[in-house]
Amino acid sequence: MRVVTPFSRRVDDTMESFIMGLVEVAARPGMISFATGLPDNDLFGTDALVRAVGDVLREDPAGPLQYDTASGFIPLREYIASRCRDVLGVDATYEDVIMTNGSQECFDQLGKMFLDRGDGMVVENPGYLGAIQSFSAYGPRFTGVDVGEDGVDVAQLEEALSHDPKLFYSIPNHQNPSGNSYSDAVRVRVADLVRGSGCLMIEDDAYGELGYGGRVGRTMKSMAPDDVVLTGSFSKTISPGMRVGWMVVPEWMRAEANRNLEASCLQSNTFCQKVVHRFLMDNDYDLFLDGLRRGYMEKKRIFLEAMEENLPGTMRWNDPDGGMFIWLRSPEGTDATALFEGALDEKLVVMPGKPFHVRGGANTVRLNFATPSEEQIHEGMRRLGRVCRRLYPE
Ligand SMILES: Cc1ncc(COP(=O)(O)O)c(C=O)c1O
């Protein structure tokens, strides 16, 4: 009998994520996808990046191809720290900024640094599946706190914190999957709860720059600097393929964070960090971001109009003020798995909301309006309309 090496407990503990599976399904011929969270191909600054790549290599033919320190390229970290100070109200220096391979890597690093099997961890319900999958490898006991239109339920968070969890993972701005943001009042109360609690809050700001009317609120990191790690990324603004993310850590965990990153991957991608830095130096980033926001706002308008035109009155959805997602709900008590399957028969992929939940959420679906073209939005919505009218007639 052939004996194979048993996997570690971490491998067994790591949850399934539908996301990559759906990327594969979405790539099949004739499929339209409202499922994944990819930026719009037409909004990349490709020409400026071509110039940045050339300039970086011409000016320093070896440096961008060489190893660097674990925490990353200092001028880029300085830029991020200055943006933290000027835009986010966070009093950071470059030494607080650690570059990672996309912000997804931050979650693995933080899980590794803080979670032993069975430790408590608070997550939003619904919450970003990719991060929860990453933390799941370290075997925490997840407690879900509900997220509504004003953000996290503060009473539930207070109760959850009374059980001494190690980590609280949150997305205060334009949450993936629901599109909701924390109100100012919720931000203040959450900061009060977290400050000095012994529970480290992870503030994932992946969509913070994509607020259509500007940034929607104060950062949690600015209100509880020693109790919050802020994670950020250029994935939703410049390019996800370049994998340039970062975390802004409190001084007390800097050395350990650097040591752990080094142990995992030595450092993140020097070349892409230098290209991103060059792009930021040679272009007006705020102007570039304005263009992105306008582009996504227009996509959202087209998408919402198509929803109004095609979906029956039994369906409910929100109108987010940033990010890439709309949160669709079928009638209470129904299971949107039927909607997901019916849509697949029509060659449309949508993302069921249930996997984003630790409880409930059976009647929810996440729709991405950023990736499909205008033509795909119209055709996809006709397909979705046919399924919804059949399953949930008025
Ligand atoms: C909320 C959120 N955080 C983090 C990430 C990870 O992004 P990246 O690793 O590309 O920075 C994503 C990706 O979709 C996301 O939606």
mmCIF file of C-alpha atoms and ligand atoms in Angstrom:
data_model
loop_
_atom_site.group_PDB
_atom_site.id
_atom_site.type_symbol
_atom_site.label_atom_id
_atom_site.label_comp_id
_atom_site.label_asym_id
_atom_site.label_seq_id
_atom_site.Cartn_x
_atom_site.Cartn_y
_atom_site.Cartn_z
ATOM 1 C CA MET A 1 0.000 0.000 0.000
ATOM 2 C CA ARG A 2 1.292 3.435 -0.886
ATOM 3 C CA VAL A 3 1.695 5.687 2.151
ATOM 4 C CA VAL A 4 1.765 9.444 1.567
ATOM 5 C CA THR A 5 2.925 12.149 3.930
ATOM 6 C CA PRO A 6 0.046 13.468 6.049
ATOM 7 C CA PHE A 7 -0.755 17.152 5.670
ATOM 8 C CA SER A 8 -0.307 19.467 8.639
ATOM 9 C CA ARG A 9 -3.267 20.528 10.771
ATOM 10 C CA ARG A 10 -2.970 23.962 9.146
ATOM 11 C CA VAL A 11 -3.715 22.519 5.724
ATOM 12 C CA ASP A 12 -6.742 20.659 7.093
ATOM 13 C CA ASP A 13 -7.894 23.798 8.920
ATOM 14 C CA THR A 14 -7.658 26.069 5.850
ATOM 15 C CA MET A 15 -11.170 26.784 4.638
ATOM 16 C CA GLU A 16 -12.344 26.447 1.059
ATOM 17 C CA SER A 17 -12.804 29.714 -0.807
ATOM 18 C CA PHE A 18 -15.222 29.854 -3.720
ATOM 19 C CA ILE A 19 -13.409 32.830 -5.171
ATOM 20 C CA MET A 20 -10.694 31.202 -7.283
ATOM 21 C CA GLY A 21 -13.104 28.464 -8.403
ATOM 22 C CA LEU A 22 -15.434 31.127 -9.716
ATOM 23 C CA VAL A 23 -12.621 32.922 -11.563
ATOM 24 C CA GLU A 24 -12.160 29.659 -13.485
ATOM 25 C CA VAL A 25 -15.891 29.270 -14.219
ATOM 26 C CA ALA A 26 -16.091 32.922 -15.279
ATOM 27 C CA ALA A 27 -13.345 32.354 -17.876
ATOM 28 C CA ARG A 28 -15.457 29.777 -19.790
ATOM 29 C CA PRO A 29 -16.619 30.847 -23.269
ATOM 30 C CA GLY A 30 -19.857 32.846 -23.358
ATOM 31 C CA MET A 31 -19.891 33.435 -19.591
ATOM 32 C CA ILE A 32 -20.564 36.876 -18.149
ATOM 33 C CA SER A 33 -19.233 37.421 -14.637
ATOM 34 C CA PHE A 34 -20.579 39.665 -11.895
ATOM 35 C CA ALA A 35 -18.800 37.387 -9.415
ATOM 36 C CA THR A 36 -15.173 38.269 -8.838
ATOM 37 C CA GLY A 37 -13.534 41.426 -7.451
ATOM 38 C CA LEU A 38 -11.262 42.337 -10.334
ATOM 39 C CA PRO A 39 -10.588 45.974 -11.276
ATOM 40 C CA ASP A 40 -11.720 47.263 -14.684
ATOM 41 C CA ASN A 41 -9.078 46.421 -17.342
ATOM 42 C CA ASP A 42 -9.784 49.755 -19.064
ATOM 43 C CA LEU A 43 -8.808 51.777 -15.990
ATOM 44 C CA PHE A 44 -5.227 50.578 -15.613
ATOM 45 C CA GLY A 45 -2.587 53.268 -16.211
ATOM 46 C CA THR A 46 -0.691 50.986 -18.609
ATOM 47 C CA ASP A 47 1.133 53.679 -20.632
ATOM 48 C CA ALA A 48 2.434 55.391 -17.513
ATOM 49 C CA LEU A 49 3.525 52.014 -16.128
ATOM 50 C CA VAL A 50 5.421 51.187 -19.326
ATOM 51 C CA ARG A 51 7.330 54.465 -18.869
ATOM 52 C CA ALA A 52 7.929 53.724 -15.186
ATOM 53 C CA VAL A 53 9.341 50.242 -15.916
ATOM 54 C CA GLY A 54 11.732 51.644 -18.546
ATOM 55 C CA ASP A 55 12.862 54.553 -16.380
ATOM 56 C CA VAL A 56 13.446 52.403 -13.321
ATOM 57 C CA LEU A 57 15.694 49.997 -15.232
ATOM 58 C CA ARG A 58 17.502 52.659 -17.269
ATOM 59 C CA GLU A 59 18.374 54.754 -14.249
ATOM 60 C CA ASP A 60 19.530 51.863 -12.112
ATOM 61 C CA PRO A 61 20.096 48.713 -14.211
ATOM 62 C CA ALA A 62 20.816 46.430 -11.239
ATOM 63 C CA GLY A 63 19.026 47.815 -8.166
ATOM 64 C CA PRO A 64 15.436 46.929 -9.129
ATOM 65 C CA LEU A 65 16.535 43.374 -9.904
ATOM 66 C CA GLN A 66 18.403 42.901 -6.632
ATOM 67 C CA TYR A 67 17.324 41.787 -3.135
ATOM 68 C CA ASP A 68 16.301 44.530 -0.698
ATOM 69 C CA THR A 69 15.520 44.669 3.012
ATOM 70 C CA ALA A 70 12.600 42.663 4.460
ATOM 71 C CA SER A 71 10.457 45.713 5.085
ATOM 72 C CA GLY A 72 10.813 47.045 1.537
ATOM 73 C CA PHE A 73 11.946 50.000 -0.590
ATOM 74 C CA ILE A 74 12.389 52.984 1.734
ATOM 75 C CA PRO A 75 11.240 55.771 -0.656
ATOM 76 C CA LEU A 76 7.958 53.924 -1.293
ATOM 77 C CA ARG A 77 7.489 53.375 2.449
ATOM 78 C CA GLU A 78 8.183 57.085 2.957
ATOM 79 C CA TYR A 79 5.535 57.942 0.369
ATOM 80 C CA ILE A 80 2.979 55.675 2.078
ATOM 81 C CA ALA A 81 3.852 57.119 5.497
ATOM 82 C CA SER A 82 3.414 60.673 4.193
ATOM 83 C CA ARG A 83 0.041 59.749 2.685
ATOM 84 C CA CYS A 84 -0.884 58.196 6.043
ATOM 85 C CA ARG A 85 -0.099 61.520 7.732
ATOM 86 C CA ASP A 86 -1.680 63.804 5.101
ATOM 87 C CA VAL A 87 -4.758 61.825 4.085
ATOM 88 C CA LEU A 88 -5.457 59.261 6.818
ATOM 89 C CA GLY A 89 -4.567 61.249 9.922
ATOM 90 C CA VAL A 90 -2.156 58.504 10.953
ATOM 91 C CA ASP A 91 1.087 59.617 12.555
ATOM 92 C CA ALA A 92 3.371 57.116 10.774
ATOM 93 C CA THR A 93 7.014 57.111 9.737
ATOM 94 C CA TYR A 94 8.463 54.882 7.040
ATOM 95 C CA GLU A 95 9.663 52.497 9.761
ATOM 96 C CA ASP A 96 6.061 51.685 10.646
ATOM 97 C CA VAL A 97 5.313 50.656 7.051
ATOM 98 C CA ILE A 98 6.139 47.090 5.985
ATOM 99 C CA MET A 99 5.700 46.150 2.335
ATOM 100 C CA THR A 100 4.005 42.831 1.521
ATOM 101 C CA ASN A 101 3.037 40.807 -1.560
ATOM 102 C CA GLY A 102 -0.442 42.292 -1.780
ATOM 103 C CA SER A 103 -2.385 43.004 1.382
ATOM 104 C CA GLN A 104 -3.530 39.375 1.417
ATOM 105 C CA GLU A 105 -0.080 38.488 2.743
ATOM 106 C CA CYS A 106 -0.641 40.746 5.755
ATOM 107 C CA PHE A 107 -3.435 38.457 6.921
ATOM 108 C CA ASP A 108 -1.228 35.389 6.810
ATOM 109 C CA GLN A 109 1.569 37.245 8.592
ATOM 110 C CA LEU A 110 -0.754 38.531 11.313
ATOM 111 C CA GLY A 111 -2.384 35.122 11.734
ATOM 112 C CA LYS A 112 1.046 33.550 12.092
ATOM 113 C CA MET A 113 2.168 36.184 14.578
ATOM 114 C CA PHE A 114 -0.867 36.186 16.851
ATOM 115 C CA LEU A 115 -3.003 33.062 16.505
ATOM 116 C CA ASP A 116 -2.540 29.718 18.182
ATOM 117 C CA ARG A 117 -5.120 27.038 17.483
ATOM 118 C CA GLY A 118 -8.289 27.750 19.469
ATOM 119 C CA ASP A 119 -7.575 31.457 20.049
ATOM 120 C CA GLY A 120 -10.544 33.784 19.711
ATOM 121 C CA MET A 121 -10.858 35.967 16.627
ATOM 122 C CA VAL A 122 -13.661 38.390 15.757
ATOM 123 C CA VAL A 123 -14.700 38.774 12.127
ATOM 124 C CA GLU A 124 -17.428 40.762 10.446
ATOM 125 C CA ASN A 125 -20.592 38.939 9.429
ATOM 126 C CA PRO A 126 -20.609 39.103 6.463
ATOM 127 C CA GLY A 127 -16.845 39.539 6.089
ATOM 128 C CA TYR A 128 -14.181 39.258 3.392
ATOM 129 C CA LEU A 129 -13.857 35.574 2.638
ATOM 130 C CA GLY A 130 -10.259 35.749 1.380
ATOM 131 C CA ALA A 131 -8.992 37.126 4.687
ATOM 132 C CA ILE A 132 -11.056 34.713 6.758
ATOM 133 C CA GLN A 133 -9.641 31.851 4.687
ATOM 134 C CA SER A 134 -6.138 33.126 5.371
ATOM 135 C CA PHE A 135 -6.693 33.315 9.139
ATOM 136 C CA SER A 136 -8.418 29.915 9.173
ATOM 137 C CA ALA A 137 -5.045 28.203 8.599
ATOM 138 C CA TYR A 138 -4.121 29.118 12.185
ATOM 139 C CA GLY A 139 -7.238 27.454 13.610
ATOM 140 C CA PRO A 140 -8.871 30.348 15.517
ATOM 141 C CA ARG A 141 -12.395 30.178 16.961
ATOM 142 C CA PHE A 142 -14.256 32.739 14.843
ATOM 143 C CA THR A 143 -16.962 34.921 16.353
ATOM 144 C CA GLY A 144 -19.033 36.896 13.856
ATOM 145 C CA VAL A 145 -20.340 40.390 14.572
ATOM 146 C CA ASP A 146 -23.051 41.587 12.214
ATOM 147 C CA VAL A 147 -22.420 44.396 9.743
ATOM 148 C CA GLY A 148 -25.316 46.602 8.651
ATOM 149 C CA GLU A 149 -25.608 49.860 6.751
ATOM 150 C CA ASP A 150 -23.819 51.811 9.537
ATOM 151 C CA GLY A 151 -21.060 49.261 9.918
ATOM 152 C CA VAL A 152 -20.384 46.789 12.656
ATOM 153 C CA ASP A 153 -22.943 46.115 15.432
ATOM 154 C CA VAL A 154 -21.220 47.752 18.397
ATOM 155 C CA ALA A 155 -23.127 45.844 21.099
ATOM 156 C CA GLN A 156 -22.180 42.534 19.507
ATOM 157 C CA LEU A 157 -18.573 43.676 19.234
ATOM 158 C CA GLU A 158 -18.504 44.636 22.908
ATOM 159 C CA GLU A 159 -19.838 41.211 23.876
ATOM 160 C CA ALA A 160 -17.317 39.483 21.592
ATOM 161 C CA LEU A 161 -14.410 41.484 23.057
ATOM 162 C CA SER A 162 -15.411 40.442 26.589
ATOM 163 C CA HIS A 163 -14.201 36.908 25.689
ATOM 164 C CA ASP A 164 -10.617 38.134 25.113
ATOM 165 C CA PRO A 165 -10.135 37.447 21.405
ATOM 166 C CA LYS A 166 -6.660 38.071 20.001
ATOM 167 C CA LEU A 167 -7.673 39.702 16.694
ATOM 168 C CA PHE A 168 -10.582 41.647 15.194
ATOM 169 C CA TYR A 169 -10.555 41.855 11.389
ATOM 170 C CA SER A 170 -12.608 44.657 9.838
ATOM 171 C CA ILE A 171 -13.185 46.666 6.638
ATOM 172 C CA PRO A 172 -14.567 50.061 7.704
ATOM 173 C CA ASN A 173 -14.641 51.496 4.148
ATOM 174 C CA HIS A 174 -16.816 50.085 1.314
ATOM 175 C CA GLN A 175 -16.714 46.595 2.702
ATOM 176 C CA ASN A 176 -16.209 43.538 0.588
ATOM 177 C CA PRO A 177 -18.809 41.987 0.238
ATOM 178 C CA SER A 178 -21.616 44.319 1.356
ATOM 179 C CA GLY A 179 -20.303 47.715 0.135
ATOM 180 C CA ASN A 180 -21.244 49.218 3.544
ATOM 181 C CA SER A 181 -19.028 51.654 5.490
ATOM 182 C CA TYR A 182 -18.833 52.419 9.215
ATOM 183 C CA SER A 183 -20.608 55.641 10.243
ATOM 184 C CA ASP A 184 -18.620 58.263 12.190
ATOM 185 C CA ALA A 185 -20.425 57.331 15.421
ATOM 186 C CA VAL A 186 -19.620 53.631 14.966
ATOM 187 C CA ARG A 187 -15.949 54.444 14.315
ATOM 188 C CA VAL A 188 -15.679 56.389 17.570
ATOM 189 C CA ARG A 189 -17.372 53.664 19.604
ATOM 190 C CA VAL A 190 -15.297 50.888 18.043
ATOM 191 C CA ALA A 191 -12.082 52.825 18.770
ATOM 192 C CA ASP A 192 -13.195 53.237 22.403
ATOM 193 C CA LEU A 193 -13.831 49.495 22.686
ATOM 194 C CA VAL A 194 -10.607 48.401 21.056
ATOM 195 C CA ARG A 195 -8.260 50.866 22.756
ATOM 196 C CA GLY A 196 -6.311 49.056 25.472
ATOM 197 C CA SER A 197 -8.475 45.914 25.111
ATOM 198 C CA GLY A 198 -5.588 43.564 24.316
ATOM 199 C CA CYS A 199 -7.341 42.633 21.068
ATOM 200 C CA LEU A 200 -5.455 43.821 17.976
ATOM 201 C CA MET A 201 -7.767 45.343 15.366
ATOM 202 C CA ILE A 202 -6.878 44.826 11.703
ATOM 203 C CA GLU A 203 -8.232 47.697 9.628
ATOM 204 C CA ASP A 204 -8.300 46.563 6.006
ATOM 205 C CA ASP A 205 -8.382 49.689 3.834
ATOM 206 C CA ALA A 206 -8.277 47.946 0.427
ATOM 207 C CA TYR A 207 -11.098 50.139 -0.945
ATOM 208 C CA GLY A 208 -10.471 53.319 1.087
ATOM 209 C CA GLU A 209 -9.259 55.316 -1.934
ATOM 210 C CA LEU A 210 -12.332 54.325 -3.947
ATOM 211 C CA GLY A 211 -14.872 56.502 -2.104
ATOM 212 C CA TYR A 212 -16.766 58.259 -4.887
ATOM 213 C CA GLY A 213 -17.274 61.386 -2.803
ATOM 214 C CA GLY A 214 -13.797 61.149 -1.206
ATOM 215 C CA ARG A 215 -12.828 59.217 1.911
ATOM 216 C CA VAL A 216 -15.843 58.317 4.029
ATOM 217 C CA GLY A 217 -14.519 58.588 7.577
ATOM 218 C CA ARG A 218 -11.602 58.779 9.969
ATOM 219 C CA THR A 219 -9.307 55.772 10.029
ATOM 220 C CA MET A 220 -9.461 53.510 13.072
ATOM 221 C CA LYS A 221 -5.656 53.590 13.116
ATOM 222 C CA SER A 222 -5.732 57.360 13.711
ATOM 223 C CA MET A 223 -8.036 56.868 16.717
ATOM 224 C CA ALA A 224 -6.340 53.861 18.338
ATOM 225 C CA PRO A 225 -2.783 53.823 16.956
ATOM 226 C CA ASP A 226 -1.330 51.236 19.336
ATOM 227 C CA ASP A 227 -4.238 48.818 18.968
ATOM 228 C CA VAL A 228 -4.710 48.850 15.188
ATOM 229 C CA VAL A 229 -2.744 47.493 12.223
ATOM 230 C CA LEU A 230 -3.774 49.278 9.036
ATOM 231 C CA THR A 231 -3.444 47.207 5.857
ATOM 232 C CA GLY A 232 -3.352 48.792 2.412
ATOM 233 C CA SER A 233 -2.751 47.877 -1.196
ATOM 234 C CA PHE A 234 -2.193 49.263 -4.684
ATOM 235 C CA SER A 235 -4.237 46.342 -6.077
ATOM 236 C CA LYS A 236 -7.506 48.205 -6.442
ATOM 237 C CA THR A 237 -5.873 51.380 -7.720
ATOM 238 C CA ILE A 238 -2.710 50.598 -9.738
ATOM 239 C CA SER A 239 -2.572 46.831 -10.344
ATOM 240 C CA PRO A 240 -3.396 43.610 -8.458
ATOM 241 C CA GLY A 241 -0.965 41.642 -10.626
ATOM 242 C CA MET A 242 2.012 43.603 -9.288
ATOM 243 C CA ARG A 243 1.195 42.420 -5.731
ATOM 244 C CA VAL A 244 2.231 45.552 -3.843
ATOM 245 C CA GLY A 245 0.579 45.844 -0.440
ATOM 246 C CA TRP A 246 1.636 46.997 3.022
ATOM 247 C CA MET A 247 0.832 47.134 6.686
ATOM 248 C CA VAL A 248 1.273 50.049 9.067
ATOM 249 C CA VAL A 249 2.096 48.485 12.416
ATOM 250 C CA PRO A 250 2.386 49.868 15.951
ATOM 251 C CA GLU A 251 5.973 50.299 17.091
ATOM 252 C CA TRP A 252 5.659 47.493 19.687
ATOM 253 C CA MET A 253 5.321 44.823 16.985
ATOM 254 C CA ARG A 254 7.666 46.214 14.320
ATOM 255 C CA ALA A 255 10.667 43.938 14.950
ATOM 256 C CA GLU A 256 8.560 40.763 15.123
ATOM 257 C CA ALA A 257 6.627 41.718 11.992
ATOM 258 C CA ASN A 258 9.875 42.187 10.070
ATOM 259 C CA ARG A 259 11.325 38.936 11.381
ATOM 260 C CA ASN A 260 8.230 36.967 10.413
ATOM 261 C CA LEU A 261 8.028 38.445 6.938
ATOM 262 C CA GLU A 262 11.683 37.634 6.384
ATOM 263 C CA ALA A 263 11.091 34.058 7.520
ATOM 264 C CA SER A 264 8.171 33.706 5.087
ATOM 265 C CA CYS A 265 9.488 35.246 1.886
ATOM 266 C CA LEU A 266 12.664 37.259 2.670
ATOM 267 C CA GLN A 267 10.944 40.372 1.266
ATOM 268 C CA SER A 268 8.242 41.367 -1.156
ATOM 269 C CA ASN A 269 8.852 42.172 -4.838
ATOM 270 C CA THR A 270 11.559 44.876 -5.141
ATOM 271 C CA PHE A 271 11.015 45.445 -8.853
ATOM 272 C CA CYS A 272 7.285 46.164 -8.559
ATOM 273 C CA GLN A 273 7.790 48.375 -5.518
ATOM 274 C CA LYS A 274 10.238 50.511 -7.487
ATOM 275 C CA VAL A 275 7.942 50.676 -10.517
ATOM 276 C CA VAL A 276 4.997 51.710 -8.329
ATOM 277 C CA HIS A 277 7.147 54.334 -6.638
ATOM 278 C CA ARG A 278 8.235 55.721 -9.995
ATOM 279 C CA PHE A 279 4.608 55.793 -11.179
ATOM 280 C CA LEU A 280 3.650 57.756 -8.055
ATOM 281 C CA MET A 281 6.530 60.218 -8.480
ATOM 282 C CA ASP A 282 5.951 60.923 -12.163
ATOM 283 C CA ASN A 283 2.152 61.130 -12.172
ATOM 284 C CA ASP A 284 -0.435 63.056 -10.193
ATOM 285 C CA TYR A 285 -1.803 60.171 -8.110
ATOM 286 C CA ASP A 286 -4.778 62.120 -6.814
ATOM 287 C CA LEU A 287 -5.763 63.020 -10.361
ATOM 288 C CA PHE A 288 -5.348 59.382 -11.363
ATOM 289 C CA LEU A 289 -7.545 58.320 -8.417
ATOM 290 C CA ASP A 290 -10.181 60.869 -9.427
ATOM 291 C CA GLY A 291 -10.312 59.241 -12.858
ATOM 292 C CA LEU A 292 -10.758 55.804 -11.271
ATOM 293 C CA ARG A 293 -13.509 57.029 -8.973
ATOM 294 C CA ARG A 294 -15.344 58.650 -11.872
ATOM 295 C CA GLY A 295 -14.958 55.486 -13.944
ATOM 296 C CA TYR A 296 -16.328 53.231 -11.201
ATOM 297 C CA MET A 297 -19.101 55.634 -10.282
ATOM 298 C CA GLU A 298 -20.265 55.615 -13.906
ATOM 299 C CA LYS A 299 -20.097 51.803 -13.981
ATOM 300 C CA LYS A 300 -22.170 51.684 -10.812
ATOM 301 C CA ARG A 301 -24.765 54.051 -12.305
ATOM 302 C CA ILE A 302 -25.131 51.879 -15.422
ATOM 303 C CA PHE A 303 -25.324 48.743 -13.273
ATOM 304 C CA LEU A 304 -27.973 50.140 -10.916
ATOM 305 C CA GLU A 305 -30.067 51.381 -13.843
ATOM 306 C CA ALA A 306 -29.908 47.930 -15.421
ATOM 307 C CA MET A 307 -30.959 46.388 -12.095
ATOM 308 C CA GLU A 308 -33.974 48.731 -11.891
ATOM 309 C CA GLU A 309 -34.939 47.816 -15.449
ATOM 310 C CA ASN A 310 -34.584 44.056 -15.159
ATOM 311 C CA LEU A 311 -35.046 42.805 -11.592
ATOM 312 C CA PRO A 312 -38.471 42.171 -10.046
ATOM 313 C CA GLY A 313 -39.703 44.193 -7.055
ATOM 314 C CA THR A 314 -39.133 41.177 -4.781
ATOM 315 C CA MET A 315 -35.345 41.818 -4.881
ATOM 316 C CA ARG A 316 -33.556 44.385 -2.671
ATOM 317 C CA TRP A 317 -30.139 45.997 -3.080
ATOM 318 C CA ASN A 318 -28.026 48.904 -1.831
ATOM 319 C CA ASP A 319 -26.330 51.858 -3.510
ATOM 320 C CA PRO A 320 -22.753 51.890 -2.105
ATOM 321 C CA ASP A 321 -20.766 55.135 -1.938
ATOM 322 C CA GLY A 322 -17.514 53.501 -3.046
ATOM 323 C CA GLY A 323 -15.739 50.249 -3.829
ATOM 324 C CA MET A 324 -16.812 47.670 -6.381
ATOM 325 C CA PHE A 325 -19.741 45.729 -4.972
ATOM 326 C CA ILE A 326 -23.513 45.786 -4.708
ATOM 327 C CA TRP A 327 -25.221 43.584 -2.162
ATOM 328 C CA LEU A 328 -28.328 41.903 -3.547
ATOM 329 C CA ARG A 329 -30.954 40.191 -1.399
ATOM 330 C CA SER A 330 -33.648 37.751 -2.459
ATOM 331 C CA PRO A 331 -36.794 37.625 -0.250
ATOM 332 C CA GLU A 332 -36.267 36.711 3.445
ATOM 333 C CA GLY A 333 -36.335 32.962 3.996
ATOM 334 C CA THR A 334 -35.212 32.099 0.448
ATOM 335 C CA ASP A 335 -31.867 30.507 -0.411
ATOM 336 C CA ALA A 336 -29.932 32.322 -3.132
ATOM 337 C CA THR A 337 -28.100 29.106 -4.058
ATOM 338 C CA ALA A 338 -31.012 28.573 -6.457
ATOM 339 C CA LEU A 339 -30.298 31.999 -7.925
ATOM 340 C CA PHE A 340 -26.599 31.145 -8.301
ATOM 341 C CA GLU A 341 -27.432 27.863 -10.072
ATOM 342 C CA GLY A 342 -30.145 29.407 -12.239
ATOM 343 C CA ALA A 343 -27.735 32.171 -13.272
ATOM 344 C CA LEU A 344 -25.078 29.597 -14.243
ATOM 345 C CA ASP A 345 -27.625 27.917 -16.550
ATOM 346 C CA GLU A 346 -27.992 31.351 -18.183
ATOM 347 C CA LYS A 347 -24.180 31.668 -18.441
ATOM 348 C CA LEU A 348 -23.936 34.318 -15.759
ATOM 349 C CA VAL A 349 -21.708 33.933 -12.686
ATOM 350 C CA VAL A 350 -22.676 35.677 -9.457
ATOM 351 C CA MET A 351 -21.088 35.246 -6.025
ATOM 352 C CA PRO A 352 -23.379 33.716 -3.378
ATOM 353 C CA GLY A 353 -23.261 35.721 -0.133
ATOM 354 C CA LYS A 354 -23.479 32.775 2.250
ATOM 355 C CA PRO A 355 -19.768 31.843 2.231
ATOM 356 C CA PHE A 356 -18.989 35.366 3.527
ATOM 357 C CA HIS A 357 -21.027 34.639 6.665
ATOM 358 C CA VAL A 358 -20.310 32.743 9.849
ATOM 359 C CA ARG A 359 -24.098 32.629 10.315
ATOM 360 C CA GLY A 360 -27.116 33.499 8.166
ATOM 361 C CA GLY A 361 -26.877 35.254 4.810
ATOM 362 C CA ALA A 362 -28.547 32.503 2.746
ATOM 363 C CA ASN A 363 -30.568 35.053 0.753
ATOM 364 C CA THR A 364 -27.632 37.304 -0.198
ATOM 365 C CA VAL A 365 -25.544 37.681 -3.359
ATOM 366 C CA ARG A 366 -22.504 39.862 -4.072
ATOM 367 C CA LEU A 367 -22.401 41.577 -7.459
ATOM 368 C CA ASN A 368 -19.274 43.230 -8.856
ATOM 369 C CA PHE A 369 -20.082 46.145 -11.141
ATOM 370 C CA ALA A 370 -16.431 47.114 -11.772
ATOM 371 C CA THR A 371 -15.226 44.270 -14.017
ATOM 372 C CA PRO A 372 -17.924 43.736 -16.694
ATOM 373 C CA SER A 373 -18.065 46.007 -19.751
ATOM 374 C CA GLU A 374 -21.165 48.128 -20.331
ATOM 375 C CA GLU A 375 -22.414 45.634 -22.901
ATOM 376 C CA GLN A 376 -21.850 42.734 -20.486
ATOM 377 C CA ILE A 377 -23.708 44.634 -17.756
ATOM 378 C CA HIS A 378 -26.802 45.003 -19.975
ATOM 379 C CA GLU A 379 -26.756 41.420 -21.238
ATOM 380 C CA GLY A 380 -25.836 39.978 -17.807
ATOM 381 C CA MET A 381 -28.641 41.875 -16.130
ATOM 382 C CA ARG A 382 -31.167 40.600 -18.696
ATOM 383 C CA ARG A 383 -30.035 37.074 -17.769
ATOM 384 C CA LEU A 384 -30.216 37.809 -14.036
ATOM 385 C CA GLY A 385 -33.666 39.365 -14.505
ATOM 386 C CA ARG A 386 -34.975 36.200 -16.189
ATOM 387 C CA VAL A 387 -33.720 34.033 -13.289
ATOM 388 C CA CYS A 388 -35.050 36.337 -10.558
ATOM 389 C CA ARG A 389 -38.487 36.709 -12.175
ATOM 390 C CA ARG A 390 -38.762 32.921 -12.433
ATOM 391 C CA LEU A 391 -37.583 32.231 -8.851
ATOM 392 C CA TYR A 392 -39.049 35.249 -7.031
ATOM 393 C CA PRO A 393 -42.084 36.464 -9.012
ATOM 394 C CA GLU A 394 -43.896 39.631 -7.886
HETATM 395 C C1 LIG B 1 -11.258 43.664 1.269
HETATM 396 C C2 LIG B 1 -10.049 43.090 0.612
HETATM 397 N N1 LIG B 1 -8.915 43.057 1.303
HETATM 398 C C3 LIG B 1 -7.800 42.551 0.775
HETATM 399 C C4 LIG B 1 -7.784 42.030 -0.488
HETATM 400 C C5 LIG B 1 -6.519 41.444 -1.003
HETATM 401 O O1 LIG B 1 -6.006 42.209 -2.024
HETATM 402 P P1 LIG B 1 -4.459 42.267 -2.421
HETATM 403 O O2 LIG B 1 -3.777 41.095 -1.794
HETATM 404 O O3 LIG B 1 -4.469 42.183 -3.891
HETATM 405 O O4 LIG B 1 -3.952 43.554 -1.885
HETATM 406 C C6 LIG B 1 -8.950 42.037 -1.255
HETATM 407 C C7 LIG B 1 -8.974 41.460 -2.600
HETATM 408 O O5 LIG B 1 -9.966 41.383 -3.276
HETATM 409 C C8 LIG B 1 -10.127 42.585 -0.681
HETATM 410 O O6 LIG B 1 -11.282 42.629 -1.341
#
